[in-house]
mmCIF file of C-alpha atoms in Angstrom:
data_model
loop_
_atom_site.group_PDB
_atom_site.id
_atom_site.type_symbol
_atom_site.label_atom_id
_atom_site.label_comp_id
_atom_site.label_asym_id
_atom_site.label_seq_id
_atom_site.Cartn_x
_atom_site.Cartn_y
_atom_site.Cartn_z
ATOM 1 C CA UNK A 13 13.261 -23.462 95.340
ATOM 2 C CA UNK A 14 10.598 -21.169 93.768
ATOM 3 C CA UNK A 15 10.019 -21.341 90.023
ATOM 4 C CA UNK A 16 10.332 -18.287 88.161
ATOM 5 C CA UNK A 17 7.987 -17.928 85.334
ATOM 6 C CA UNK A 18 9.394 -16.138 82.420
ATOM 7 C CA UNK A 19 6.789 -14.051 80.147
ATOM 8 C CA UNK A 20 7.869 -13.888 76.590
ATOM 9 C CA UNK A 21 6.269 -11.374 74.490
ATOM 10 C CA UNK A 22 4.230 -12.828 71.734
ATOM 11 C CA UNK A 23 4.929 -11.651 68.177
ATOM 12 C CA UNK A 24 1.609 -10.574 66.787
ATOM 13 C CA UNK A 25 2.998 -9.438 63.295
ATOM 14 C CA UNK A 26 1.439 -11.171 60.338
ATOM 15 C CA UNK A 27 3.549 -13.243 58.321
ATOM 16 C CA UNK A 28 3.314 -14.960 54.926
ATOM 17 C CA UNK A 29 1.437 -13.659 51.833
ATOM 18 C CA UNK A 30 -0.765 -11.515 53.747
ATOM 19 C CA UNK A 31 2.042 -9.532 55.225
ATOM 20 C CA UNK A 32 3.533 -9.086 51.728
ATOM 21 C CA UNK A 33 0.267 -7.865 50.277
ATOM 22 C CA UNK A 34 -0.076 -5.349 53.056
ATOM 23 C CA UNK A 35 3.581 -4.211 52.600
ATOM 24 C CA UNK A 36 3.016 -3.789 48.839
ATOM 25 C CA UNK A 37 -0.261 -2.067 49.295
ATOM 26 C CA UNK A 38 1.073 0.349 51.666
ATOM 27 C CA UNK A 39 4.000 1.578 49.412
ATOM 28 C CA UNK A 40 1.508 1.486 46.295
ATOM 29 C CA UNK A 41 -1.179 3.568 48.075
ATOM 30 C CA UNK A 42 1.439 6.214 48.832
ATOM 31 C CA UNK A 43 1.464 7.247 45.380
ATOM 32 C CA UNK A 44 -2.154 8.869 44.806
ATOM 33 C CA UNK A 45 -1.679 8.865 40.962
ATOM 34 C CA UNK A 46 -0.983 4.959 41.026
ATOM 35 C CA UNK A 47 -4.297 4.533 43.080
ATOM 36 C CA UNK A 48 -6.156 6.943 40.543
ATOM 37 C CA UNK A 49 -4.726 4.809 37.622
ATOM 38 C CA UNK A 50 -5.597 1.467 39.288
ATOM 39 C CA UNK A 51 -9.117 2.868 39.846
ATOM 40 C CA UNK A 52 -9.466 3.771 36.251
ATOM 41 C CA UNK A 53 -7.984 0.679 34.951
ATOM 42 C CA UNK A 54 -10.254 -1.476 37.013
ATOM 43 C CA UNK A 55 -13.026 0.507 35.567
ATOM 44 C CA UNK A 56 -11.943 -0.005 31.943
ATOM 45 C CA UNK A 57 -11.641 -3.829 32.773
ATOM 46 C CA UNK A 58 -15.333 -3.738 34.024
ATOM 47 C CA UNK A 59 -16.534 -1.974 31.119
ATOM 48 C CA UNK A 60 -14.855 -4.354 28.799
ATOM 49 C CA UNK A 61 -16.213 -7.454 30.613
ATOM 50 C CA UNK A 62 -19.824 -6.118 30.665
ATOM 51 C CA UNK A 63 -19.838 -4.456 27.258
ATOM 52 C CA UNK A 64 -22.893 -6.128 26.144
ATOM 53 C CA UNK A 65 -24.873 -4.865 29.120
ATOM 54 C CA UNK A 66 -23.381 -1.432 29.024
ATOM 55 C CA UNK A 67 -23.407 -0.464 25.487
ATOM 56 C CA UNK A 68 -26.704 1.210 24.267
ATOM 57 C CA UNK A 69 -26.296 -0.007 20.782
ATOM 58 C CA UNK A 70 -24.307 -2.832 18.751
ATOM 59 C CA UNK A 71 -21.045 -1.614 17.899
ATOM 60 C CA UNK A 72 -21.353 -1.984 13.976
ATOM 61 C CA UNK A 73 -25.292 -1.209 13.618
ATOM 62 C CA UNK A 74 -25.735 1.725 11.102
ATOM 63 C CA UNK A 75 -28.585 4.315 11.786
ATOM 64 C CA UNK A 76 -29.112 5.721 8.358
ATOM 65 C CA UNK A 77 -31.199 8.706 9.840
ATOM 66 C CA UNK A 78 -28.419 9.781 12.130
ATOM 67 C CA UNK A 79 -25.084 10.327 10.215
ATOM 68 C CA UNK A 80 -22.576 12.506 12.193
ATOM 69 C CA UNK A 81 -25.082 13.384 14.785
ATOM 70 C CA UNK A 82 -23.293 15.564 17.471
ATOM 71 C CA UNK A 83 -23.197 14.684 21.313
ATOM 72 C CA UNK A 84 -26.453 15.268 23.228
ATOM 73 C CA UNK A 85 -25.362 18.605 24.666
ATOM 74 C CA UNK A 86 -25.017 20.163 21.030
ATOM 75 C CA UNK A 87 -27.775 21.517 18.845
ATOM 76 C CA UNK A 88 -28.954 18.395 16.892
ATOM 77 C CA UNK A 89 -27.858 15.868 19.638
ATOM 78 C CA UNK A 90 -30.124 13.297 21.374
ATOM 79 C CA UNK A 91 -29.815 11.143 24.432
ATOM 80 C CA UNK A 92 -30.263 8.190 22.046
ATOM 81 C CA UNK A 93 -26.670 8.688 20.949
ATOM 82 C CA UNK A 94 -24.819 10.420 23.929
ATOM 83 C CA UNK A 95 -21.482 10.959 22.312
ATOM 84 C CA UNK A 96 -22.880 11.490 18.687
ATOM 85 C CA UNK A 97 -22.384 8.970 15.623
ATOM 86 C CA UNK A 98 -19.915 8.349 13.015
ATOM 87 C CA UNK A 99 -19.871 9.013 9.430
ATOM 88 C CA UNK A 100 -22.185 5.865 8.542
ATOM 89 C CA UNK A 101 -24.509 6.396 11.669
ATOM 90 C CA UNK A 102 -22.780 4.261 14.182
ATOM 91 C CA UNK A 103 -23.235 5.159 17.915
ATOM 92 C CA UNK A 104 -19.776 6.487 19.047
ATOM 93 C CA UNK A 105 -20.164 5.544 22.779
ATOM 94 C CA UNK A 106 -20.944 1.816 21.898
ATOM 95 C CA UNK A 107 -17.890 1.582 19.650
ATOM 96 C CA UNK A 108 -15.840 3.067 22.599
ATOM 97 C CA UNK A 109 -17.222 0.585 25.042
ATOM 98 C CA UNK A 110 -16.813 -2.405 22.650
ATOM 99 C CA UNK A 111 -13.304 -1.184 21.732
ATOM 100 C CA UNK A 112 -12.113 -1.404 25.473
ATOM 101 C CA UNK A 113 -12.245 -5.199 24.953
ATOM 102 C CA UNK A 114 -9.703 -5.015 22.041
ATOM 103 C CA UNK A 115 -7.225 -2.723 23.642
ATOM 104 C CA UNK A 116 -7.217 -4.879 26.775
ATOM 105 C CA UNK A 117 -6.983 -7.914 24.530
ATOM 106 C CA UNK A 118 -3.995 -6.423 22.489
ATOM 107 C CA UNK A 119 -2.178 -5.424 25.747
ATOM 108 C CA UNK A 120 -2.716 -9.028 27.339
ATOM 109 C CA UNK A 121 -1.569 -10.966 24.324
ATOM 110 C CA UNK A 122 1.576 -8.621 23.352
ATOM 111 C CA UNK A 123 2.737 -8.529 27.153
ATOM 112 C CA UNK A 124 2.287 -12.343 27.388
ATOM 113 C CA UNK A 125 4.185 -13.294 24.354
ATOM 114 C CA UNK A 126 7.161 -10.742 24.899
ATOM 115 C CA UNK A 127 7.215 -11.619 28.657
ATOM 116 C CA UNK A 128 7.557 -15.393 28.350
ATOM 117 C CA UNK A 129 9.719 -15.324 25.196
ATOM 118 C CA UNK A 130 11.821 -12.553 26.937
ATOM 119 C CA UNK A 131 12.000 -14.274 30.367
ATOM 120 C CA UNK A 132 13.130 -17.760 28.422
ATOM 121 C CA UNK A 133 15.738 -15.898 26.356
ATOM 122 C CA UNK A 134 17.121 -13.673 29.180
ATOM 123 C CA UNK A 135 17.344 -16.678 31.418
ATOM 124 C CA UNK A 136 19.284 -18.779 29.026
ATOM 125 C CA UNK A 137 21.609 -15.774 28.285
ATOM 126 C CA UNK A 138 22.223 -15.104 31.891
ATOM 127 C CA UNK A 139 22.708 -18.452 33.056
ATOM 128 C CA UNK A 140 24.800 -20.004 30.402
ATOM 129 C CA UNK A 141 26.754 -17.002 29.272
ATOM 130 C CA UNK A 142 29.363 -17.586 26.752
ATOM 131 C CA UNK A 143 28.364 -18.085 23.196
ATOM 132 C CA UNK A 144 24.623 -18.555 24.189
ATOM 133 C CA UNK A 145 24.515 -14.993 25.753
ATOM 134 C CA UNK A 146 26.566 -13.510 22.764
ATOM 135 C CA UNK A 147 24.152 -14.942 20.380
ATOM 136 C CA UNK A 148 20.936 -13.982 22.018
ATOM 137 C CA UNK A 149 21.964 -10.459 22.877
ATOM 138 C CA UNK A 150 23.391 -9.786 19.411
ATOM 139 C CA UNK A 151 20.140 -10.550 17.897
ATOM 140 C CA UNK A 152 18.479 -8.297 20.605
ATOM 141 C CA UNK A 153 20.705 -5.648 19.641
ATOM 142 C CA UNK A 154 19.885 -5.906 16.086
ATOM 143 C CA UNK A 155 16.065 -5.526 16.980
ATOM 144 C CA UNK A 156 16.813 -2.536 19.081
ATOM 145 C CA UNK A 157 18.821 -0.856 16.152
ATOM 146 C CA UNK A 158 15.519 -0.273 14.194
ATOM 147 C CA UNK A 159 13.004 2.264 15.424
ATOM 148 C CA UNK A 160 10.089 0.372 17.126
ATOM 149 C CA UNK A 161 7.224 1.439 15.088
ATOM 150 C CA UNK A 162 9.130 1.293 11.765
ATOM 151 C CA UNK A 163 10.154 -2.339 12.660
ATOM 152 C CA UNK A 164 6.562 -3.242 13.629
ATOM 153 C CA UNK A 165 5.321 -1.644 10.436
ATOM 154 C CA UNK A 166 7.828 -3.681 8.214
ATOM 155 C CA UNK A 167 6.628 -6.933 10.116
ATOM 156 C CA UNK A 168 2.896 -6.234 9.723
ATOM 157 C CA UNK A 169 3.628 -5.426 6.064
ATOM 158 C CA UNK A 170 5.513 -8.971 5.560
ATOM 159 C CA UNK A 171 2.684 -10.782 7.623
ATOM 160 C CA UNK A 172 -0.331 -8.940 6.178
ATOM 161 C CA UNK A 173 -2.410 -6.309 7.947
ATOM 162 C CA UNK A 174 -4.461 -7.752 10.724
ATOM 163 C CA UNK A 175 -5.034 -7.339 14.408
ATOM 164 C CA UNK A 176 -3.019 -10.635 15.029
ATOM 165 C CA UNK A 177 -0.216 -9.989 12.817
ATOM 166 C CA UNK A 178 -0.075 -6.530 14.320
ATOM 167 C CA UNK A 179 0.131 -8.003 17.881
ATOM 168 C CA UNK A 180 2.766 -10.425 16.881
ATOM 169 C CA UNK A 181 4.929 -7.632 15.537
ATOM 170 C CA UNK A 182 4.515 -5.486 18.426
ATOM 171 C CA UNK A 183 5.668 -8.580 20.869
ATOM 172 C CA UNK A 184 8.556 -8.934 18.702
ATOM 173 C CA UNK A 185 9.549 -5.280 18.970
ATOM 174 C CA UNK A 186 9.099 -5.146 22.731
ATOM 175 C CA UNK A 187 10.929 -8.414 23.467
ATOM 176 C CA UNK A 188 14.455 -7.036 23.927
ATOM 177 C CA UNK A 189 13.393 -5.016 26.903
ATOM 178 C CA UNK A 190 12.508 -8.214 28.752
ATOM 179 C CA UNK A 191 15.517 -10.023 27.626
ATOM 180 C CA UNK A 192 17.904 -7.476 28.780
ATOM 181 C CA UNK A 193 15.934 -7.057 32.217
ATOM 182 C CA UNK A 194 15.800 -10.622 32.779
ATOM 183 C CA UNK A 195 19.733 -11.335 31.906
ATOM 184 C CA UNK A 196 20.844 -8.495 34.158
ATOM 185 C CA UNK A 197 18.689 -9.679 37.009
ATOM 186 C CA UNK A 198 19.903 -13.432 36.527
ATOM 187 C CA UNK A 199 23.664 -12.218 36.531
ATOM 188 C CA UNK A 200 23.037 -10.377 39.901
ATOM 189 C CA UNK A 201 21.341 -13.448 41.493
ATOM 190 C CA UNK A 202 23.908 -15.973 40.331
ATOM 191 C CA UNK A 203 26.643 -14.761 42.665
ATOM 192 C CA UNK A 204 24.368 -14.840 45.677
ATOM 193 C CA UNK A 205 24.895 -17.486 48.441
ATOM 194 C CA UNK A 206 21.540 -19.073 47.752
ATOM 195 C CA UNK A 207 22.192 -19.947 44.441
ATOM 196 C CA UNK A 208 25.636 -21.481 45.333
ATOM 197 C CA UNK A 209 23.888 -23.516 48.064
ATOM 198 C CA UNK A 210 21.405 -24.763 45.625
ATOM 199 C CA UNK A 211 24.379 -25.822 43.282
ATOM 200 C CA UNK A 212 26.268 -27.765 45.900
ATOM 201 C CA UNK A 213 23.222 -29.881 47.066
ATOM 202 C CA UNK A 214 22.766 -30.923 43.323
ATOM 203 C CA UNK A 215 19.698 -28.871 42.299
ATOM 204 C CA UNK A 216 19.243 -29.691 38.433
ATOM 205 C CA UNK A 217 19.630 -26.750 36.112
ATOM 206 C CA UNK A 218 16.101 -26.415 34.901
ATOM 207 C CA UNK A 219 14.676 -26.165 38.556
ATOM 208 C CA UNK A 220 17.615 -23.565 39.406
ATOM 209 C CA UNK A 221 16.664 -21.486 36.554
ATOM 210 C CA UNK A 222 13.113 -21.362 36.677
ATOM 211 C CA UNK A 223 12.288 -22.329 40.556
ATOM 212 C CA UNK A 224 15.272 -20.719 42.288
ATOM 213 C CA UNK A 225 16.457 -18.016 40.318
ATOM 214 C CA UNK A 226 13.483 -16.656 38.404
ATOM 215 C CA UNK A 227 11.221 -15.820 41.426
ATOM 216 C CA UNK A 228 13.781 -13.470 42.629
ATOM 217 C CA UNK A 229 14.004 -11.591 39.222
ATOM 218 C CA UNK A 230 10.205 -10.771 38.660
ATOM 219 C CA UNK A 231 9.864 -7.348 40.295
ATOM 220 C CA UNK A 232 11.239 -5.348 37.530
ATOM 221 C CA UNK A 233 9.758 -7.633 34.915
ATOM 222 C CA UNK A 234 6.200 -6.927 36.289
ATOM 223 C CA UNK A 235 6.961 -2.978 36.270
ATOM 224 C CA UNK A 236 8.195 -3.445 32.713
ATOM 225 C CA UNK A 237 4.943 -5.733 31.885
ATOM 226 C CA UNK A 238 2.817 -2.734 33.186
ATOM 227 C CA UNK A 239 4.636 -0.067 31.233
ATOM 228 C CA UNK A 240 4.618 -2.379 28.255
ATOM 229 C CA UNK A 241 0.845 -2.785 28.345
ATOM 230 C CA UNK A 242 0.217 0.932 27.540
ATOM 231 C CA UNK A 243 2.988 0.764 24.718
ATOM 232 C CA UNK A 244 1.160 -2.006 23.319
ATOM 233 C CA UNK A 245 -2.183 -0.374 23.277
ATOM 234 C CA UNK A 246 -0.395 3.006 21.513
ATOM 235 C CA UNK A 247 1.342 0.864 19.101
ATOM 236 C CA UNK A 248 -1.640 -1.193 17.982
ATOM 237 C CA UNK A 249 -3.622 2.233 17.751
ATOM 238 C CA UNK A 250 -0.743 3.645 15.479
ATOM 239 C CA UNK A 251 -0.965 0.591 13.171
ATOM 240 C CA UNK A 252 -4.748 0.619 13.251
ATOM 241 C CA UNK A 253 -4.648 4.396 12.243
ATOM 242 C CA UNK A 254 -2.083 3.493 9.480
ATOM 243 C CA UNK A 255 -4.478 0.949 8.192
ATOM 244 C CA UNK A 256 -2.237 -2.085 9.164
ATOM 245 C CA UNK A 257 -3.611 -3.183 12.436
ATOM 246 C CA UNK A 258 -7.281 -4.181 13.273
ATOM 247 C CA UNK A 259 -9.469 -3.802 10.034
ATOM 248 C CA UNK A 260 -12.889 -1.985 9.539
ATOM 249 C CA UNK A 261 -15.505 -2.326 10.916
ATOM 250 C CA UNK A 262 -13.619 -3.495 14.091
ATOM 251 C CA UNK A 263 -14.380 -1.073 16.825
ATOM 252 C CA UNK A 264 -10.835 -0.563 17.699
ATOM 253 C CA UNK A 265 -9.772 2.900 18.906
ATOM 254 C CA UNK A 266 -6.896 3.503 16.452
ATOM 255 C CA UNK A 267 -9.042 2.063 13.507
ATOM 256 C CA UNK A 268 -11.851 4.707 14.633
ATOM 257 C CA UNK A 269 -9.261 7.505 14.322
ATOM 258 C CA UNK A 270 -8.150 6.312 11.018
ATOM 259 C CA UNK A 271 -11.955 6.308 9.892
ATOM 260 C CA UNK A 272 -12.794 9.487 11.331
ATOM 261 C CA UNK A 273 -9.659 11.546 10.024
ATOM 262 C CA UNK A 274 -11.275 13.199 7.161
ATOM 263 C CA UNK A 275 -14.014 14.411 9.408
ATOM 264 C CA UNK A 276 -11.974 16.266 11.938
ATOM 265 C CA UNK A 277 -13.098 19.977 11.009
ATOM 266 C CA UNK A 278 -16.693 19.377 10.805
ATOM 267 C CA UNK A 279 -17.278 16.530 13.326
ATOM 268 C CA UNK A 280 -14.767 16.715 16.205
ATOM 269 C CA UNK A 281 -16.489 13.977 18.367
ATOM 270 C CA UNK A 282 -15.622 11.166 15.853
ATOM 271 C CA UNK A 283 -11.764 11.938 16.554
ATOM 272 C CA UNK A 284 -11.775 13.215 20.028
ATOM 273 C CA UNK A 285 -13.461 10.640 21.932
ATOM 274 C CA UNK A 286 -11.403 7.779 20.650
ATOM 275 C CA UNK A 287 -8.182 9.899 21.371
ATOM 276 C CA UNK A 288 -9.370 10.739 24.683
ATOM 277 C CA UNK A 289 -10.034 6.912 25.504
ATOM 278 C CA UNK A 290 -6.386 6.112 24.266
ATOM 279 C CA UNK A 291 -4.874 8.771 26.329
ATOM 280 C CA UNK A 292 -6.680 8.087 29.500
ATOM 281 C CA UNK A 293 -6.192 4.410 29.191
ATOM 282 C CA UNK A 294 -2.619 4.746 28.570
ATOM 283 C CA UNK A 295 -1.997 7.444 31.235
ATOM 284 C CA UNK A 296 -3.594 5.225 33.839
ATOM 285 C CA UNK A 297 -1.421 2.312 33.026
ATOM 286 C CA UNK A 298 1.776 4.302 33.185
ATOM 287 C CA UNK A 299 0.721 5.566 36.483
ATOM 288 C CA UNK A 300 0.114 2.107 37.841
ATOM 289 C CA UNK A 301 3.414 1.217 36.422
ATOM 290 C CA UNK A 302 5.044 4.001 38.634
ATOM 291 C CA UNK A 303 3.068 2.802 41.577
ATOM 292 C CA UNK A 304 4.397 -0.702 40.912
ATOM 293 C CA UNK A 305 7.847 0.434 40.719
ATOM 294 C CA UNK A 306 7.743 2.324 43.913
ATOM 295 C CA UNK A 307 6.123 -0.919 45.663
ATOM 296 C CA UNK A 308 8.424 -3.591 44.228
ATOM 297 C CA UNK A 309 11.807 -1.569 43.843
ATOM 298 C CA UNK A 310 13.776 -2.143 47.387
ATOM 299 C CA UNK A 311 15.890 0.834 46.505
ATOM 300 C CA UNK A 312 12.767 3.099 46.666
ATOM 301 C CA UNK A 313 11.646 1.462 50.069
ATOM 302 C CA UNK A 314 12.271 3.488 53.241
ATOM 303 C CA UNK A 315 13.917 1.460 55.849
#
């Protein structure tokens, strides 16, 4: 009796986290704008981290001999101050570089506070339902009933003008979006078989909420966090422009705009460059958010 050897083809496909990362990058990289936004955002992060080495001057040093000096390509400008100086002789380029730290810090703190608080409240609302759900969602509806910037202004006026209070106010304003997203995702997951199986085998409620259900709800929350990052930078810049955010001489981009608004007609550079920094950073983050949505939303993936 002859032995018949069966040759089973080997599965050479990668599995695990590397496969997930490769799939994510394949969908993300299809969006050229998202890749450009990611590259620009990484550059901003590197600039913020190495600001002490990249900035040609300290952010608050005043050069009395160079009030409102124009950029180097205009008459009267010099390479000592490549983007010119402001009304008190501070280097605009150096203040922009140091200001990137504040913008990233604002985005990280606001997104962290609103994300964690929103996830907790949304999980409670979607998991327990009933009176808990009603109470949480009615509070979120009240917050959403006010214009976001107006509510942030009121909160900062109550807490006092400062960068930290501005971040707390912006986090409170953004929180309802995370609560609603988390609640909707949790309600959708609660009806699935793996949740029923976990309940049957006696998984405790906290483990069921945070270990079993929450990881399957993170995709829309990650996209919302990316988009909220840019909104936080814009709102902080608006509060700084109104004098309720970061206080002078902090080199925050919105505060720089507020200090320079009276020189718009005779010193365009003190307003234009902080505005461009805000514009390009927010645009890059929004493009990244679009790419994350394309990569993480299963409805947008091709079969």
